[in-house]
């Protein structure tokens, strides 16, 4: 079996020899060290046999002086297969190129459809998708999976409540639910202005209505600030009171912060490996070698392969190894208090209106127990405390 494979790799020739002295020629070949096999008689003065391709030159020289007629019937083995493939190379290259082109076109993004979004929001979504690399003409292999696209787009777009992402063939479908921001009304109707929380008034900007308090007054929640009834007490006229009342308000925040904490950081080093998978077998095609990182996080992006409208039982895997380190952070008491103050302020600002401003802070209590610093902080905030209250008949 081993000799058969060796002969197939080196090549062999099927030869027909005709003449009165073929037996004598055969003996001469054997004495010259030229190996022939499968010798068969095909007639009274005709024999056929196989000859190694490497011995053809010596064979020609050995039979040149004989009176026998030699015919090379056919060649077999790798050298002849290669020669025949070169003759048909144009057809093979054309067929391969056609397959590759159809394969690439079948796995390319041809369209992006967005439903449920206003024209302005749709334009913003398409712009964000461009920045994320999701656009027409891109190969699906190079794009994140639909879950990552959905998560990243939801993070980038503040004016949508939900977005669904689905890949159907070569088209991405986006279903959008926008936030229903209330339209500011031109007229708020007849109303008073009252305090939405207790505060000390610092500034007043009254557009319409009768002010009932002054700067530096302390007011409670629900207290009347600007009356929507103006004119004669016996015959008052109702108006939609409008005002911006800035007041100093107060908040108390409790923060617990461990003096020692462990967390994961990435070094920035990353190694990628690419595979083509069939069933449960993954064949590496790029990114060979061992991952040398001591600790790493593995992220895998798996894409099914399509050909025209059919989904093949083949998939492409892009696997990334990101080097990570476990870091222990240790605070002194003063550092922990500073970090707790920043954390408390950040948490408070995330709940305040955009025009509100933190103008002061004071630590009411601080203590260390069970490896944690516990801090109670008092914040002073400047914010608009005015809120409308409809005028009820009989007021």
mmCIF file of C-alpha atoms in Angstrom:
data_model
loop_
_atom_site.group_PDB
_atom_site.id
_atom_site.type_symbol
_atom_site.label_atom_id
_atom_site.label_comp_id
_atom_site.label_asym_id
_atom_site.label_seq_id
_atom_site.Cartn_x
_atom_site.Cartn_y
_atom_site.Cartn_z
ATOM 1 C CA UNK A 1 0.000 0.000 0.000
ATOM 2 C CA UNK A 2 2.844 2.364 0.881
ATOM 3 C CA UNK A 3 4.535 1.695 -2.500
ATOM 4 C CA UNK A 4 1.253 2.310 -4.308
ATOM 5 C CA UNK A 5 0.869 5.732 -2.682
ATOM 6 C CA UNK A 6 4.495 6.571 -3.434
ATOM 7 C CA UNK A 7 4.034 5.588 -7.077
ATOM 8 C CA UNK A 8 0.833 7.635 -7.310
ATOM 9 C CA UNK A 9 2.625 10.705 -5.944
ATOM 10 C CA UNK A 10 5.633 10.305 -8.297
ATOM 11 C CA UNK A 11 3.548 9.309 -11.349
ATOM 12 C CA UNK A 12 3.520 6.263 -13.649
ATOM 13 C CA UNK A 13 3.079 5.598 -17.381
ATOM 14 C CA UNK A 14 1.130 2.799 -19.100
ATOM 15 C CA UNK A 15 3.247 1.543 -22.031
ATOM 16 C CA UNK A 16 2.560 -0.720 -25.036
ATOM 17 C CA UNK A 17 5.545 -2.354 -26.779
ATOM 18 C CA UNK A 18 5.302 -4.178 -30.139
ATOM 19 C CA UNK A 19 8.009 -6.244 -31.918
ATOM 20 C CA UNK A 20 9.579 -9.657 -32.451
ATOM 21 C CA UNK A 21 12.150 -9.255 -29.668
ATOM 22 C CA UNK A 22 10.046 -7.768 -26.869
ATOM 23 C CA UNK A 23 11.197 -10.418 -24.380
ATOM 24 C CA UNK A 24 14.837 -9.553 -25.045
ATOM 25 C CA UNK A 25 14.097 -5.834 -24.549
ATOM 26 C CA UNK A 26 12.368 -6.578 -21.258
ATOM 27 C CA UNK A 27 15.450 -8.400 -20.019
ATOM 28 C CA UNK A 28 17.643 -5.460 -21.077
ATOM 29 C CA UNK A 29 15.433 -3.106 -19.086
ATOM 30 C CA UNK A 30 15.720 -5.243 -15.979
ATOM 31 C CA UNK A 31 19.505 -5.440 -16.303
ATOM 32 C CA UNK A 32 19.607 -1.640 -16.649
ATOM 33 C CA UNK A 33 17.753 -1.303 -13.323
ATOM 34 C CA UNK A 34 14.533 0.032 -14.887
ATOM 35 C CA UNK A 35 11.564 -1.287 -12.937
ATOM 36 C CA UNK A 36 8.404 -2.305 -14.786
ATOM 37 C CA UNK A 37 5.343 -4.076 -13.430
ATOM 38 C CA UNK A 38 1.971 -5.508 -14.372
ATOM 39 C CA UNK A 39 3.537 -6.934 -17.529
ATOM 40 C CA UNK A 40 0.825 -8.520 -19.709
ATOM 41 C CA UNK A 41 0.829 -9.977 -23.212
ATOM 42 C CA UNK A 42 -1.660 -8.233 -25.482
ATOM 43 C CA UNK A 43 -0.844 -10.232 -28.618
ATOM 44 C CA UNK A 44 1.752 -12.513 -30.189
ATOM 45 C CA UNK A 45 4.348 -9.747 -30.385
ATOM 46 C CA UNK A 46 2.745 -7.148 -28.085
ATOM 47 C CA UNK A 47 3.007 -6.554 -24.341
ATOM 48 C CA UNK A 48 1.804 -3.830 -21.955
ATOM 49 C CA UNK A 49 3.284 -2.748 -18.647
ATOM 50 C CA UNK A 50 3.621 0.148 -16.199
ATOM 51 C CA UNK A 51 6.737 2.272 -15.911
ATOM 52 C CA UNK A 52 7.683 4.864 -13.287
ATOM 53 C CA UNK A 53 7.661 8.443 -14.601
ATOM 54 C CA UNK A 54 11.167 8.919 -13.185
ATOM 55 C CA UNK A 55 12.468 6.106 -15.451
ATOM 56 C CA UNK A 56 10.962 7.368 -18.732
ATOM 57 C CA UNK A 57 14.167 9.103 -19.854
ATOM 58 C CA UNK A 58 16.322 6.012 -19.205
ATOM 59 C CA UNK A 59 13.649 3.812 -20.835
ATOM 60 C CA UNK A 60 13.732 5.850 -24.059
ATOM 61 C CA UNK A 61 17.500 5.538 -24.244
ATOM 62 C CA UNK A 62 17.382 1.775 -23.576
ATOM 63 C CA UNK A 63 14.837 0.956 -26.325
ATOM 64 C CA UNK A 64 16.146 3.433 -28.910
ATOM 65 C CA UNK A 65 18.362 0.823 -30.633
ATOM 66 C CA UNK A 66 15.753 -1.935 -30.491
ATOM 67 C CA UNK A 67 13.400 -2.758 -33.349
ATOM 68 C CA UNK A 68 10.349 -2.531 -31.080
ATOM 69 C CA UNK A 69 7.623 0.069 -31.432
ATOM 70 C CA UNK A 70 6.844 1.810 -28.145
ATOM 71 C CA UNK A 71 3.577 3.677 -27.443
ATOM 72 C CA UNK A 72 2.895 5.622 -24.252
ATOM 73 C CA UNK A 73 -0.827 5.039 -23.747
ATOM 74 C CA UNK A 74 -1.564 7.171 -20.699
ATOM 75 C CA UNK A 75 -0.045 8.727 -17.628
ATOM 76 C CA UNK A 76 -1.389 8.349 -14.097
ATOM 77 C CA UNK A 77 -0.637 9.985 -10.756
ATOM 78 C CA UNK A 78 -0.253 13.440 -9.262
ATOM 79 C CA UNK A 79 2.023 14.983 -11.955
ATOM 80 C CA UNK A 80 -0.484 14.153 -14.690
ATOM 81 C CA UNK A 81 -3.458 15.311 -12.628
ATOM 82 C CA UNK A 82 -1.671 18.602 -12.066
ATOM 83 C CA UNK A 83 -0.915 18.964 -15.773
ATOM 84 C CA UNK A 84 -4.535 18.277 -16.724
ATOM 85 C CA UNK A 85 -5.764 20.741 -14.088
ATOM 86 C CA UNK A 86 -3.546 23.442 -15.630
ATOM 87 C CA UNK A 87 -5.222 22.860 -18.979
ATOM 88 C CA UNK A 88 -8.613 23.393 -17.314
ATOM 89 C CA UNK A 89 -7.392 26.148 -14.981
ATOM 90 C CA UNK A 90 -9.468 28.850 -16.677
ATOM 91 C CA UNK A 91 -12.683 26.955 -16.059
ATOM 92 C CA UNK A 92 -11.677 26.101 -12.496
ATOM 93 C CA UNK A 93 -10.648 29.668 -11.644
ATOM 94 C CA UNK A 94 -13.849 31.031 -13.164
ATOM 95 C CA UNK A 95 -15.972 28.581 -11.209
ATOM 96 C CA UNK A 96 -14.111 29.314 -7.991
ATOM 97 C CA UNK A 97 -14.391 33.074 -8.532
ATOM 98 C CA UNK A 98 -18.137 32.738 -9.169
ATOM 99 C CA UNK A 99 -18.580 30.735 -5.980
ATOM 100 C CA UNK A 100 -16.557 33.241 -3.928
ATOM 101 C CA UNK A 101 -18.480 36.234 -5.316
ATOM 102 C CA UNK A 102 -21.880 34.640 -4.664
ATOM 103 C CA UNK A 103 -20.716 33.583 -1.199
ATOM 104 C CA UNK A 104 -19.580 37.129 -0.302
ATOM 105 C CA UNK A 105 -22.746 38.718 -1.689
ATOM 106 C CA UNK A 106 -24.859 36.227 0.289
ATOM 107 C CA UNK A 107 -23.142 37.294 3.529
ATOM 108 C CA UNK A 108 -23.182 41.039 2.925
ATOM 109 C CA UNK A 109 -25.537 43.669 4.389
ATOM 110 C CA UNK A 110 -27.790 44.806 1.553
ATOM 111 C CA UNK A 111 -30.390 46.843 3.406
ATOM 112 C CA UNK A 112 -31.234 48.393 6.785
ATOM 113 C CA UNK A 113 -34.931 48.901 7.550
ATOM 114 C CA UNK A 114 -36.157 50.951 10.520
ATOM 115 C CA UNK A 115 -39.794 50.947 11.666
ATOM 116 C CA UNK A 116 -41.580 52.870 14.401
ATOM 117 C CA UNK A 117 -39.255 55.887 14.394
ATOM 118 C CA UNK A 118 -39.877 59.463 13.330
ATOM 119 C CA UNK A 119 -37.770 60.785 10.419
ATOM 120 C CA UNK A 120 -35.512 62.675 12.847
ATOM 121 C CA UNK A 121 -35.000 59.623 15.059
ATOM 122 C CA UNK A 122 -34.445 57.366 12.043
ATOM 123 C CA UNK A 123 -31.744 59.729 10.772
ATOM 124 C CA UNK A 124 -30.069 59.684 14.199
ATOM 125 C CA UNK A 125 -30.229 55.879 14.340
ATOM 126 C CA UNK A 126 -28.646 55.523 10.901
ATOM 127 C CA UNK A 127 -25.900 57.948 11.909
ATOM 128 C CA UNK A 128 -25.155 55.961 15.084
ATOM 129 C CA UNK A 129 -25.164 52.692 13.122
ATOM 130 C CA UNK A 130 -22.605 54.183 10.716
ATOM 131 C CA UNK A 131 -20.336 55.011 13.660
ATOM 132 C CA UNK A 132 -20.783 51.449 14.953
ATOM 133 C CA UNK A 133 -19.748 50.087 11.540
ATOM 134 C CA UNK A 134 -23.205 48.737 10.642
ATOM 135 C CA UNK A 135 -23.853 49.895 7.079
ATOM 136 C CA UNK A 136 -24.755 48.606 3.637
ATOM 137 C CA UNK A 137 -21.977 46.720 1.903
ATOM 138 C CA UNK A 138 -20.341 45.441 5.093
ATOM 139 C CA UNK A 139 -19.717 41.718 5.518
ATOM 140 C CA UNK A 140 -21.808 40.257 8.318
ATOM 141 C CA UNK A 141 -18.723 38.428 9.639
ATOM 142 C CA UNK A 142 -17.125 41.768 10.561
ATOM 143 C CA UNK A 143 -20.145 43.092 12.489
ATOM 144 C CA UNK A 144 -21.200 42.513 16.121
ATOM 145 C CA UNK A 145 -24.062 40.128 16.784
ATOM 146 C CA UNK A 146 -27.612 41.488 17.046
ATOM 147 C CA UNK A 147 -27.565 41.455 20.871
ATOM 148 C CA UNK A 148 -24.501 43.709 20.990
ATOM 149 C CA UNK A 149 -25.931 46.014 18.313
ATOM 150 C CA UNK A 150 -29.183 46.299 20.289
ATOM 151 C CA UNK A 151 -27.380 46.997 23.560
ATOM 152 C CA UNK A 152 -24.976 49.576 22.076
ATOM 153 C CA UNK A 153 -27.717 51.391 20.149
ATOM 154 C CA UNK A 154 -29.962 51.579 23.237
ATOM 155 C CA UNK A 155 -27.042 53.070 25.179
ATOM 156 C CA UNK A 156 -26.302 55.673 22.494
ATOM 157 C CA UNK A 157 -29.912 56.780 21.845
ATOM 158 C CA UNK A 158 -31.534 58.663 24.721
ATOM 159 C CA UNK A 159 -34.829 59.323 22.956
ATOM 160 C CA UNK A 160 -35.896 55.696 22.478
ATOM 161 C CA UNK A 161 -37.470 53.394 25.038
ATOM 162 C CA UNK A 162 -36.715 50.119 23.259
ATOM 163 C CA UNK A 163 -35.191 48.899 20.006
ATOM 164 C CA UNK A 164 -35.433 45.409 18.570
ATOM 165 C CA UNK A 165 -32.825 44.141 16.107
ATOM 166 C CA UNK A 166 -33.280 41.193 13.762
ATOM 167 C CA UNK A 167 -31.134 39.957 10.888
ATOM 168 C CA UNK A 168 -33.165 38.358 8.108
ATOM 169 C CA UNK A 169 -30.928 37.115 5.327
ATOM 170 C CA UNK A 170 -28.991 40.159 4.137
ATOM 171 C CA UNK A 171 -31.261 42.781 5.757
ATOM 172 C CA UNK A 172 -31.199 44.257 9.270
ATOM 173 C CA UNK A 173 -34.647 45.089 10.666
ATOM 174 C CA UNK A 174 -34.939 47.621 13.512
ATOM 175 C CA UNK A 175 -38.200 48.046 15.440
ATOM 176 C CA UNK A 176 -38.134 51.246 17.514
ATOM 177 C CA UNK A 177 -40.295 52.474 20.394
ATOM 178 C CA UNK A 178 -39.700 56.172 21.038
ATOM 179 C CA UNK A 179 -40.090 57.976 24.326
ATOM 180 C CA UNK A 180 -43.300 59.991 24.385
ATOM 181 C CA UNK A 181 -42.048 63.356 25.566
ATOM 182 C CA UNK A 182 -45.006 65.572 26.474
ATOM 183 C CA UNK A 183 -45.337 68.634 24.284
ATOM 184 C CA UNK A 184 -45.089 71.843 26.251
ATOM 185 C CA UNK A 185 -48.503 73.431 26.273
ATOM 186 C CA UNK A 186 -48.901 77.005 25.143
ATOM 187 C CA UNK A 187 -51.370 77.679 27.889
ATOM 188 C CA UNK A 188 -51.444 75.891 31.234
ATOM 189 C CA UNK A 189 -54.948 77.094 32.114
ATOM 190 C CA UNK A 190 -55.963 78.926 35.266
ATOM 191 C CA UNK A 191 -53.584 77.956 38.034
ATOM 192 C CA UNK A 192 -51.686 78.950 41.149
ATOM 193 C CA UNK A 193 -47.970 78.341 41.687
ATOM 194 C CA UNK A 194 -47.142 76.337 44.814
ATOM 195 C CA UNK A 195 -43.938 74.928 46.327
ATOM 196 C CA UNK A 196 -43.142 71.342 45.405
ATOM 197 C CA UNK A 197 -40.895 70.971 48.485
ATOM 198 C CA UNK A 198 -39.772 72.935 51.511
ATOM 199 C CA UNK A 199 -37.080 75.528 50.802
ATOM 200 C CA UNK A 200 -35.707 78.998 51.443
ATOM 201 C CA UNK A 201 -36.485 81.257 48.487
ATOM 202 C CA UNK A 202 -33.403 82.817 46.889
ATOM 203 C CA UNK A 203 -34.753 84.279 43.634
ATOM 204 C CA UNK A 204 -38.184 84.946 42.107
ATOM 205 C CA UNK A 205 -39.088 85.482 38.450
ATOM 206 C CA UNK A 206 -42.857 86.049 38.194
ATOM 207 C CA UNK A 207 -44.301 86.440 34.692
ATOM 208 C CA UNK A 208 -47.956 86.429 35.650
ATOM 209 C CA UNK A 209 -49.889 86.210 38.890
ATOM 210 C CA UNK A 210 -49.765 87.772 42.352
ATOM 211 C CA UNK A 211 -46.649 86.888 44.446
ATOM 212 C CA UNK A 212 -47.505 85.668 47.939
ATOM 213 C CA UNK A 213 -43.961 85.265 49.320
ATOM 214 C CA UNK A 214 -40.649 87.107 49.249
ATOM 215 C CA UNK A 215 -36.966 86.269 48.839
ATOM 216 C CA UNK A 216 -35.461 84.669 51.996
ATOM 217 C CA UNK A 217 -38.884 83.345 53.071
ATOM 218 C CA UNK A 218 -39.035 79.756 54.307
ATOM 219 C CA UNK A 219 -41.826 77.821 52.576
ATOM 220 C CA UNK A 220 -43.299 74.363 53.075
ATOM 221 C CA UNK A 221 -44.328 71.847 50.470
ATOM 222 C CA UNK A 222 -47.646 72.856 48.863
ATOM 223 C CA UNK A 223 -47.489 76.460 50.143
ATOM 224 C CA UNK A 224 -48.908 79.101 47.775
ATOM 225 C CA UNK A 225 -46.119 81.061 46.091
ATOM 226 C CA UNK A 226 -47.909 82.952 43.307
ATOM 227 C CA UNK A 227 -51.659 83.334 43.215
ATOM 228 C CA UNK A 228 -53.545 82.939 39.971
ATOM 229 C CA UNK A 229 -56.263 85.316 41.250
ATOM 230 C CA UNK A 230 -55.558 88.998 40.665
ATOM 231 C CA UNK A 231 -57.503 92.236 40.908
ATOM 232 C CA UNK A 232 -60.273 93.215 43.324
ATOM 233 C CA UNK A 233 -60.804 90.858 46.247
ATOM 234 C CA UNK A 234 -64.570 91.025 45.729
ATOM 235 C CA UNK A 235 -64.315 90.253 42.028
ATOM 236 C CA UNK A 236 -60.929 88.555 41.379
ATOM 237 C CA UNK A 237 -59.818 87.580 37.903
ATOM 238 C CA UNK A 238 -58.298 84.181 37.294
ATOM 239 C CA UNK A 239 -55.067 83.932 35.258
ATOM 240 C CA UNK A 240 -52.577 81.142 34.468
ATOM 241 C CA UNK A 241 -49.868 82.040 36.952
ATOM 242 C CA UNK A 242 -46.342 81.656 35.573
ATOM 243 C CA UNK A 243 -43.168 81.914 37.609
ATOM 244 C CA UNK A 244 -39.734 80.473 38.245
ATOM 245 C CA UNK A 245 -39.011 80.338 41.959
ATOM 246 C CA UNK A 246 -35.474 79.320 42.896
ATOM 247 C CA UNK A 247 -35.070 77.945 46.373
ATOM 248 C CA UNK A 248 -32.421 76.405 48.544
ATOM 249 C CA UNK A 249 -33.423 72.811 49.246
ATOM 250 C CA UNK A 250 -31.774 70.086 51.318
ATOM 251 C CA UNK A 251 -30.941 66.445 50.813
ATOM 252 C CA UNK A 252 -29.336 63.842 53.039
ATOM 253 C CA UNK A 253 -27.358 60.949 51.611
ATOM 254 C CA UNK A 254 -25.923 57.847 53.316
ATOM 255 C CA UNK A 255 -22.970 56.098 51.651
ATOM 256 C CA UNK A 256 -21.118 52.915 52.627
ATOM 257 C CA UNK A 257 -17.719 52.426 50.976
ATOM 258 C CA UNK A 258 -15.360 49.485 51.662
ATOM 259 C CA UNK A 259 -11.793 50.406 52.546
ATOM 260 C CA UNK A 260 -10.586 47.433 50.513
ATOM 261 C CA UNK A 261 -12.187 46.292 47.277
ATOM 262 C CA UNK A 262 -11.225 44.016 44.426
ATOM 263 C CA UNK A 263 -12.089 44.653 40.808
ATOM 264 C CA UNK A 264 -11.011 43.635 37.322
ATOM 265 C CA UNK A 265 -9.074 45.892 34.946
ATOM 266 C CA UNK A 266 -8.046 45.248 31.350
ATOM 267 C CA UNK A 267 -4.428 45.754 30.304
ATOM 268 C CA UNK A 268 -5.352 46.573 26.702
ATOM 269 C CA UNK A 269 -3.636 43.464 25.331
ATOM 270 C CA UNK A 270 -5.855 41.357 23.118
ATOM 271 C CA UNK A 271 -5.406 38.284 20.916
ATOM 272 C CA UNK A 272 -7.950 37.213 18.322
ATOM 273 C CA UNK A 273 -8.514 33.798 16.813
ATOM 274 C CA UNK A 274 -10.703 32.995 13.823
ATOM 275 C CA UNK A 275 -12.335 29.656 13.090
ATOM 276 C CA UNK A 276 -14.572 27.985 10.553
ATOM 277 C CA UNK A 277 -16.883 25.521 12.247
ATOM 278 C CA UNK A 278 -18.753 22.514 10.904
ATOM 279 C CA UNK A 279 -21.003 20.774 13.399
ATOM 280 C CA UNK A 280 -19.026 20.467 16.626
ATOM 281 C CA UNK A 281 -15.627 20.857 14.926
ATOM 282 C CA UNK A 282 -13.831 24.208 14.790
ATOM 283 C CA UNK A 283 -11.022 24.611 12.261
ATOM 284 C CA UNK A 284 -8.575 27.470 13.000
ATOM 285 C CA UNK A 285 -7.941 29.729 9.990
ATOM 286 C CA UNK A 286 -6.149 32.694 11.569
ATOM 287 C CA UNK A 287 -4.580 33.662 14.877
ATOM 288 C CA UNK A 288 -2.504 30.592 15.628
ATOM 289 C CA UNK A 289 -0.386 30.130 18.692
ATOM 290 C CA UNK A 290 -1.021 29.832 22.390
ATOM 291 C CA UNK A 291 -2.628 32.622 24.399
ATOM 292 C CA UNK A 292 0.079 33.637 26.858
ATOM 293 C CA UNK A 293 -2.104 35.720 29.166
ATOM 294 C CA UNK A 294 -2.223 34.566 32.762
ATOM 295 C CA UNK A 295 -5.874 35.594 33.055
ATOM 296 C CA UNK A 296 -8.211 36.658 30.294
ATOM 297 C CA UNK A 297 -11.848 37.129 29.400
ATOM 298 C CA UNK A 298 -13.037 35.332 26.271
ATOM 299 C CA UNK A 299 -15.630 36.895 23.982
ATOM 300 C CA UNK A 300 -17.014 34.827 21.115
ATOM 301 C CA UNK A 301 -18.912 36.123 18.098
ATOM 302 C CA UNK A 302 -20.505 33.326 16.069
ATOM 303 C CA UNK A 303 -21.961 33.929 12.597
ATOM 304 C CA UNK A 304 -23.848 31.443 10.455
ATOM 305 C CA UNK A 305 -22.752 31.224 6.819
ATOM 306 C CA UNK A 306 -25.269 31.655 3.998
ATOM 307 C CA UNK A 307 -25.195 30.809 0.307
ATOM 308 C CA UNK A 308 -27.911 32.603 -1.623
ATOM 309 C CA UNK A 309 -31.091 32.018 0.431
ATOM 310 C CA UNK A 310 -29.843 28.900 2.216
ATOM 311 C CA UNK A 311 -28.191 28.826 5.607
ATOM 312 C CA UNK A 312 -25.317 26.366 5.464
ATOM 313 C CA UNK A 313 -24.332 24.050 8.343
ATOM 314 C CA UNK A 314 -21.134 26.097 8.518
ATOM 315 C CA UNK A 315 -20.365 29.005 10.814
ATOM 316 C CA UNK A 316 -17.628 31.558 11.365
ATOM 317 C CA UNK A 317 -16.254 32.265 14.848
ATOM 318 C CA UNK A 318 -14.349 35.367 15.913
ATOM 319 C CA UNK A 319 -12.931 34.722 19.374
ATOM 320 C CA UNK A 320 -11.111 37.443 21.313
ATOM 321 C CA UNK A 321 -8.978 36.963 24.424
ATOM 322 C CA UNK A 322 -8.646 40.139 26.510
ATOM 323 C CA UNK A 323 -5.972 40.151 29.184
ATOM 324 C CA UNK A 324 -7.288 41.088 32.612
ATOM 325 C CA UNK A 325 -5.835 41.689 36.031
ATOM 326 C CA UNK A 326 -7.423 41.404 39.466
ATOM 327 C CA UNK A 327 -6.579 44.599 41.325
ATOM 328 C CA UNK A 328 -7.082 45.328 45.013
ATOM 329 C CA UNK A 329 -7.794 48.947 45.869
ATOM 330 C CA UNK A 330 -7.111 50.156 49.407
ATOM 331 C CA UNK A 331 -8.329 53.489 50.792
ATOM 332 C CA UNK A 332 -7.160 55.381 53.827
ATOM 333 C CA UNK A 333 -9.969 56.825 55.917
ATOM 334 C CA UNK A 334 -9.596 60.308 54.412
ATOM 335 C CA UNK A 335 -9.435 58.909 50.862
ATOM 336 C CA UNK A 336 -12.552 56.823 51.502
ATOM 337 C CA UNK A 337 -14.442 59.868 52.800
ATOM 338 C CA UNK A 338 -13.488 61.902 49.713
ATOM 339 C CA UNK A 339 -14.550 59.054 47.423
ATOM 340 C CA UNK A 340 -17.830 58.669 49.345
ATOM 341 C CA UNK A 341 -18.546 62.399 48.971
ATOM 342 C CA UNK A 342 -17.985 62.238 45.212
ATOM 343 C CA UNK A 343 -20.133 59.121 44.918
ATOM 344 C CA UNK A 344 -22.969 60.648 46.951
ATOM 345 C CA UNK A 345 -22.860 63.867 44.918
ATOM 346 C CA UNK A 346 -22.855 61.953 41.642
ATOM 347 C CA UNK A 347 -25.819 59.836 42.756
ATOM 348 C CA UNK A 348 -27.736 62.947 43.834
ATOM 349 C CA UNK A 349 -27.045 64.862 40.611
ATOM 350 C CA UNK A 350 -28.363 61.938 38.567
ATOM 351 C CA UNK A 351 -31.786 62.373 40.248
ATOM 352 C CA UNK A 352 -31.981 66.190 40.119
ATOM 353 C CA UNK A 353 -33.467 68.266 37.282
ATOM 354 C CA UNK A 354 -30.958 69.489 34.709
ATOM 355 C CA UNK A 355 -31.137 73.111 35.881
ATOM 356 C CA UNK A 356 -30.557 72.230 39.554
ATOM 357 C CA UNK A 357 -27.167 72.941 41.136
ATOM 358 C CA UNK A 358 -25.445 71.560 44.237
ATOM 359 C CA UNK A 359 -24.178 74.625 46.126
ATOM 360 C CA UNK A 360 -22.954 73.110 49.381
ATOM 361 C CA UNK A 361 -22.235 69.938 51.297
ATOM 362 C CA UNK A 362 -21.470 68.997 54.880
ATOM 363 C CA UNK A 363 -20.547 65.705 56.503
ATOM 364 C CA UNK A 364 -22.950 65.024 59.352
ATOM 365 C CA UNK A 365 -21.476 61.709 60.460
ATOM 366 C CA UNK A 366 -18.549 59.488 59.572
ATOM 367 C CA UNK A 367 -17.362 56.220 61.093
ATOM 368 C CA UNK A 368 -15.405 53.121 60.191
ATOM 369 C CA UNK A 369 -16.748 49.682 61.052
ATOM 370 C CA UNK A 370 -16.501 46.193 59.578
ATOM 371 C CA UNK A 371 -13.963 47.376 56.999
ATOM 372 C CA UNK A 372 -16.267 50.083 55.659
ATOM 373 C CA UNK A 373 -16.505 53.823 56.036
ATOM 374 C CA UNK A 374 -20.072 55.026 56.654
ATOM 375 C CA UNK A 375 -20.718 58.651 55.763
ATOM 376 C CA UNK A 376 -23.870 60.766 56.131
ATOM 377 C CA UNK A 377 -23.707 63.911 53.991
ATOM 378 C CA UNK A 378 -26.006 66.945 53.908
ATOM 379 C CA UNK A 379 -26.308 68.715 50.532
ATOM 380 C CA UNK A 380 -27.622 72.179 49.717
ATOM 381 C CA UNK A 381 -29.227 72.429 46.293
ATOM 382 C CA UNK A 382 -30.473 75.414 44.296
ATOM 383 C CA UNK A 383 -33.468 74.423 42.190
ATOM 384 C CA UNK A 384 -36.794 75.586 40.834
ATOM 385 C CA UNK A 385 -39.480 74.727 43.406
ATOM 386 C CA UNK A 386 -42.433 76.140 41.435
ATOM 387 C CA UNK A 387 -45.178 73.789 40.321
ATOM 388 C CA UNK A 388 -48.619 74.564 38.902
ATOM 389 C CA UNK A 389 -51.839 73.878 40.812
ATOM 390 C CA UNK A 390 -55.167 74.244 38.953
ATOM 391 C CA UNK A 391 -57.582 76.824 40.370
ATOM 392 C CA UNK A 392 -60.651 75.055 41.715
ATOM 393 C CA UNK A 393 -63.978 76.873 41.495
ATOM 394 C CA UNK A 394 -64.661 78.487 44.838
ATOM 395 C CA UNK A 395 -61.018 79.410 45.588
#
